[in-house]
């Protein structure tokens, strides 16, 4: 009976030690979670990025032709020895005439952009700067919430590609905002574009945008 009692005491002590170990591991895990970087500290750094996507533009399409309103005639004479030969040229003066219009929605592709990105902060102020390869720099005011970053609207020039009779590229003045979330060493952004689009007979505005950006932290 004495042996069995000793065995029971050892087993009880083992159970107590196991409980202490589990408690310490749980406490350590809580400390590790609480010590993870949050806010600007979790987002600051240097990244390489690439952006791409598409925009829906909704508005009116106007079918426009040029009507001739006047023909200016100019006559000059060319001397050939003893005779002069008249040479007549015509200048056509036209004005645009709208034949019809209709509601329309077109899809424009954003010209892909890549380059370097910096997320910096000073006190409560936070900025995201994009140095676009072959393009203009773009700077956003930003705020952080945990592992997420919110980008305040900023105006910028945006190059888009469309297609009618032929492919074309046009630069538009757009307002861009967005939000992103960090996963390991990568921040995935979704950008929201808004603004007017007036080109090639279409007068409209961006009704929906599907623009993503992948930013991978530089080693």
Short mmCIF file of C-alpha atoms in Angstrom, two decimals:
data_model
loop_
_atom_site.label_atom_id
_atom_site.label_comp_id
_atom_site.label_asym_id
_atom_site.label_seq_id
_atom_site.Cartn_x
_atom_site.Cartn_y
_atom_site.Cartn_z
CA UNK A 1 0.00 0.00 0.00
CA UNK A 2 2.91 2.35 0.79
CA UNK A 3 4.35 1.73 -2.69
CA UNK A 4 1.03 2.48 -4.35
CA UNK A 5 0.69 5.72 -2.32
CA UNK A 6 4.16 6.80 -3.45
CA UNK A 7 3.26 6.06 -7.06
CA UNK A 8 0.09 8.13 -6.71
CA UNK A 9 2.06 11.06 -5.31
CA UNK A 10 4.55 10.92 -8.17
CA UNK A 11 1.71 10.79 -10.71
CA UNK A 12 -0.01 13.76 -9.03
CA UNK A 13 3.22 15.75 -9.12
CA UNK A 14 3.61 14.84 -12.82
CA UNK A 15 0.08 16.11 -13.54
CA UNK A 16 0.82 19.37 -11.69
CA UNK A 17 4.09 19.82 -13.63
CA UNK A 18 2.25 19.22 -16.92
CA UNK A 19 -0.39 21.82 -16.01
CA UNK A 20 2.37 24.31 -15.16
CA UNK A 21 4.07 23.60 -18.50
CA UNK A 22 0.82 24.07 -20.47
CA UNK A 23 0.14 27.31 -18.55
CA UNK A 24 3.63 28.64 -19.31
CA UNK A 25 3.34 27.74 -22.99
CA UNK A 26 -0.06 29.47 -23.21
CA UNK A 27 1.33 32.53 -21.43
CA UNK A 28 4.28 32.62 -23.82
CA UNK A 29 1.98 32.38 -26.84
CA UNK A 30 -0.12 35.27 -25.52
CA UNK A 31 3.03 37.34 -25.02
CA UNK A 32 4.27 36.57 -28.51
CA UNK A 33 0.94 37.62 -30.03
CA UNK A 34 0.82 40.80 -28.00
CA UNK A 35 4.41 41.63 -28.99
CA UNK A 36 3.77 41.33 -32.75
CA UNK A 37 4.12 44.58 -34.63
CA UNK A 38 0.89 46.47 -35.14
CA UNK A 39 -0.03 49.72 -36.87
CA UNK A 40 2.66 51.66 -38.77
CA UNK A 41 5.46 49.48 -37.35
CA UNK A 42 3.94 46.43 -39.08
CA UNK A 43 3.77 48.20 -42.45
CA UNK A 44 6.76 50.54 -42.70
CA UNK A 45 9.46 49.53 -45.14
CA UNK A 46 10.61 49.31 -48.74
CA UNK A 47 8.67 47.21 -51.27
CA UNK A 48 8.67 46.26 -54.94
CA UNK A 49 5.20 46.49 -56.47
CA UNK A 50 3.15 45.81 -59.58
CA UNK A 51 -0.32 47.17 -60.32
CA UNK A 52 -2.90 46.20 -62.95
CA UNK A 53 -6.61 45.84 -63.58
CA UNK A 54 -9.54 47.33 -65.47
CA UNK A 55 -12.15 50.10 -65.25
CA UNK A 56 -15.79 50.27 -66.30
CA UNK A 57 -16.83 53.63 -67.76
CA UNK A 58 -20.56 54.39 -68.04
CA UNK A 59 -22.00 57.37 -69.89
CA UNK A 60 -23.18 58.49 -73.32
CA UNK A 61 -21.78 57.63 -76.72
CA UNK A 62 -22.23 60.32 -79.35
CA UNK A 63 -22.04 59.45 -83.04
CA UNK A 64 -20.45 62.53 -84.58
CA UNK A 65 -19.64 63.36 -88.21
CA UNK A 66 -18.05 66.42 -89.76
CA UNK A 67 -20.44 68.50 -91.90
CA UNK A 68 -19.02 70.80 -94.56
CA UNK A 69 -20.31 74.32 -93.97
CA UNK A 70 -18.12 76.22 -96.42
CA UNK A 71 -15.67 75.66 -99.25
CA UNK A 72 -13.06 78.34 -99.77
CA UNK A 73 -11.67 78.45 -103.29
CA UNK A 74 -8.24 79.82 -104.09
CA UNK A 75 -7.05 80.29 -107.69
CA UNK A 76 -3.47 80.96 -108.61
CA UNK A 77 -1.88 81.05 -112.04
CA UNK A 78 1.20 79.23 -113.18
CA UNK A 79 3.10 80.91 -115.98
CA UNK A 80 4.33 78.59 -118.71
CA UNK A 81 6.07 80.75 -121.23
CA UNK A 82 3.50 82.86 -123.04
CA UNK A 83 0.49 81.27 -121.34
CA UNK A 84 -0.80 81.06 -117.77
CA UNK A 85 -2.54 77.97 -116.42
CA UNK A 86 -4.98 78.38 -113.52
CA UNK A 87 -4.38 76.17 -110.46
CA UNK A 88 -7.39 75.93 -108.18
CA UNK A 89 -7.29 74.68 -104.55
CA UNK A 90 -10.19 74.13 -102.18
CA UNK A 91 -10.30 74.49 -98.40
CA UNK A 92 -13.17 72.69 -96.69
CA UNK A 93 -14.50 74.23 -93.47
CA UNK A 94 -16.34 71.67 -91.34
CA UNK A 95 -18.10 71.47 -87.99
CA UNK A 96 -19.03 68.42 -85.92
CA UNK A 97 -22.62 67.26 -86.14
CA UNK A 98 -24.15 64.79 -83.69
CA UNK A 99 -26.22 62.18 -85.50
CA UNK A 100 -27.33 60.17 -82.47
CA UNK A 101 -26.45 59.24 -78.88
CA UNK A 102 -27.02 56.30 -76.60
CA UNK A 103 -26.15 55.00 -73.13
CA UNK A 104 -23.08 52.83 -73.06
CA UNK A 105 -20.56 51.12 -70.79
CA UNK A 106 -17.04 50.35 -71.95
CA UNK A 107 -14.17 48.47 -70.32
CA UNK A 108 -10.72 50.06 -70.18
CA UNK A 109 -7.54 48.22 -69.23
CA UNK A 110 -5.14 49.94 -66.88
CA UNK A 111 -1.62 50.11 -68.29
CA UNK A 112 0.37 47.91 -65.84
CA UNK A 113 2.65 49.82 -63.48
CA UNK A 114 5.62 48.62 -61.44
CA UNK A 115 8.39 50.14 -59.38
CA UNK A 116 9.41 50.81 -55.81
CA UNK A 117 7.16 51.65 -52.87
CA UNK A 118 8.05 53.21 -49.52
CA UNK A 119 5.79 53.31 -46.45
CA UNK A 120 7.04 55.82 -43.89
CA UNK A 121 5.70 57.50 -40.77
CA UNK A 122 6.59 60.38 -38.50
CA UNK A 123 4.61 60.62 -35.31
CA UNK A 124 0.95 60.23 -36.22
CA UNK A 125 1.59 61.07 -39.90
CA UNK A 126 1.95 58.21 -42.36
CA UNK A 127 2.71 58.28 -46.10
CA UNK A 128 2.84 55.75 -48.93
CA UNK A 129 5.05 56.78 -51.86
CA UNK A 130 5.09 54.95 -55.20
CA UNK A 131 8.05 55.54 -57.52
CA UNK A 132 6.61 54.23 -60.80
CA UNK A 133 9.14 53.06 -63.36
CA UNK A 134 8.92 55.36 -66.39
CA UNK A 135 6.10 57.39 -64.81
CA UNK A 136 5.27 60.06 -62.27
CA UNK A 137 5.61 59.46 -58.53
CA UNK A 138 2.40 59.10 -56.50
CA UNK A 139 2.07 59.89 -52.78
CA UNK A 140 -0.86 58.91 -50.55
CA UNK A 141 -1.73 60.01 -47.04
CA UNK A 142 -2.24 56.78 -45.11
CA UNK A 143 -3.49 55.42 -41.83
CA UNK A 144 -2.83 52.02 -40.26
CA UNK A 145 -5.15 49.71 -38.37
CA UNK A 146 -3.48 46.53 -37.20
CA UNK A 147 -2.05 44.86 -40.30
CA UNK A 148 -4.22 46.97 -42.64
CA UNK A 149 -3.41 50.26 -44.35
CA UNK A 150 -5.98 52.77 -45.65
CA UNK A 151 -5.03 55.20 -48.44
CA UNK A 152 -6.72 58.60 -48.61
CA UNK A 153 -7.89 59.81 -52.06
CA UNK A 154 -5.30 61.55 -54.25
CA UNK A 155 -5.46 62.82 -57.84
CA UNK A 156 -3.10 61.44 -60.43
CA UNK A 157 -2.65 60.87 -64.16
CA UNK A 158 -3.69 57.36 -65.21
CA UNK A 159 -2.94 55.68 -68.55
CA UNK A 160 -5.63 53.32 -69.86
CA UNK A 161 -6.01 51.22 -73.01
CA UNK A 162 -9.26 50.90 -74.95
CA UNK A 163 -10.43 49.52 -78.25
CA UNK A 164 -12.84 50.76 -80.87
CA UNK A 165 -11.78 50.50 -84.49
CA UNK A 166 -8.16 50.34 -83.30
CA UNK A 167 -6.42 50.04 -79.94
CA UNK A 168 -5.61 53.34 -78.27
CA UNK A 169 -3.98 54.61 -75.08
CA UNK A 170 -5.24 57.73 -73.37
CA UNK A 171 -4.20 59.54 -70.17
CA UNK A 172 -7.00 60.45 -67.73
CA UNK A 173 -7.12 62.60 -64.61
CA UNK A 174 -8.40 60.25 -61.90
CA UNK A 175 -8.88 60.20 -58.14
CA UNK A 176 -7.40 57.09 -56.53
CA UNK A 177 -7.85 55.66 -53.03
CA UNK A 178 -7.44 52.17 -51.63
CA UNK A 179 -6.71 49.77 -48.83
CA UNK A 180 -4.27 46.94 -48.26
CA UNK A 181 -3.49 44.15 -45.85
CA UNK A 182 -0.17 42.60 -45.00
CA UNK A 183 0.34 38.83 -45.31
CA UNK A 184 3.83 37.70 -44.22
CA UNK A 185 6.21 39.88 -46.32
CA UNK A 186 3.56 40.99 -48.85
CA UNK A 187 0.89 43.70 -48.83
CA UNK A 188 -2.11 43.11 -51.11
CA UNK A 189 -3.83 46.35 -52.15
CA UNK A 190 -7.16 47.05 -53.81
CA UNK A 191 -7.34 50.47 -55.47
CA UNK A 192 -10.54 52.39 -56.15
CA UNK A 193 -10.54 54.72 -59.19
CA UNK A 194 -13.05 57.49 -59.91
CA UNK A 195 -13.27 60.35 -62.37
CA UNK A 196 -14.45 61.56 -65.77
CA UNK A 197 -13.64 59.99 -69.12
CA UNK A 198 -14.20 62.02 -72.29
CA UNK A 199 -12.66 60.58 -75.47
CA UNK A 200 -13.59 59.27 -78.91
CA UNK A 201 -17.26 60.26 -78.69
CA UNK A 202 -17.77 58.93 -75.15
CA UNK A 203 -18.64 61.22 -72.25
CA UNK A 204 -18.80 59.22 -69.04
CA UNK A 205 -17.41 58.44 -65.59
CA UNK A 206 -15.78 55.44 -63.94
CA UNK A 207 -18.58 53.29 -62.53
CA UNK A 208 -16.49 50.36 -61.26
CA UNK A 209 -12.81 49.60 -60.83
CA UNK A 210 -10.98 46.30 -60.44
CA UNK A 211 -7.39 47.28 -59.74
CA UNK A 212 -5.01 45.22 -57.59
CA UNK A 213 -1.46 45.88 -56.43
CA UNK A 214 1.04 43.36 -55.06
CA UNK A 215 3.83 44.84 -52.94
CA UNK A 216 6.58 42.50 -51.74
CA UNK A 217 8.98 43.70 -49.06
CA UNK A 218 12.57 44.08 -50.23
CA UNK A 219 15.13 41.94 -48.41
#
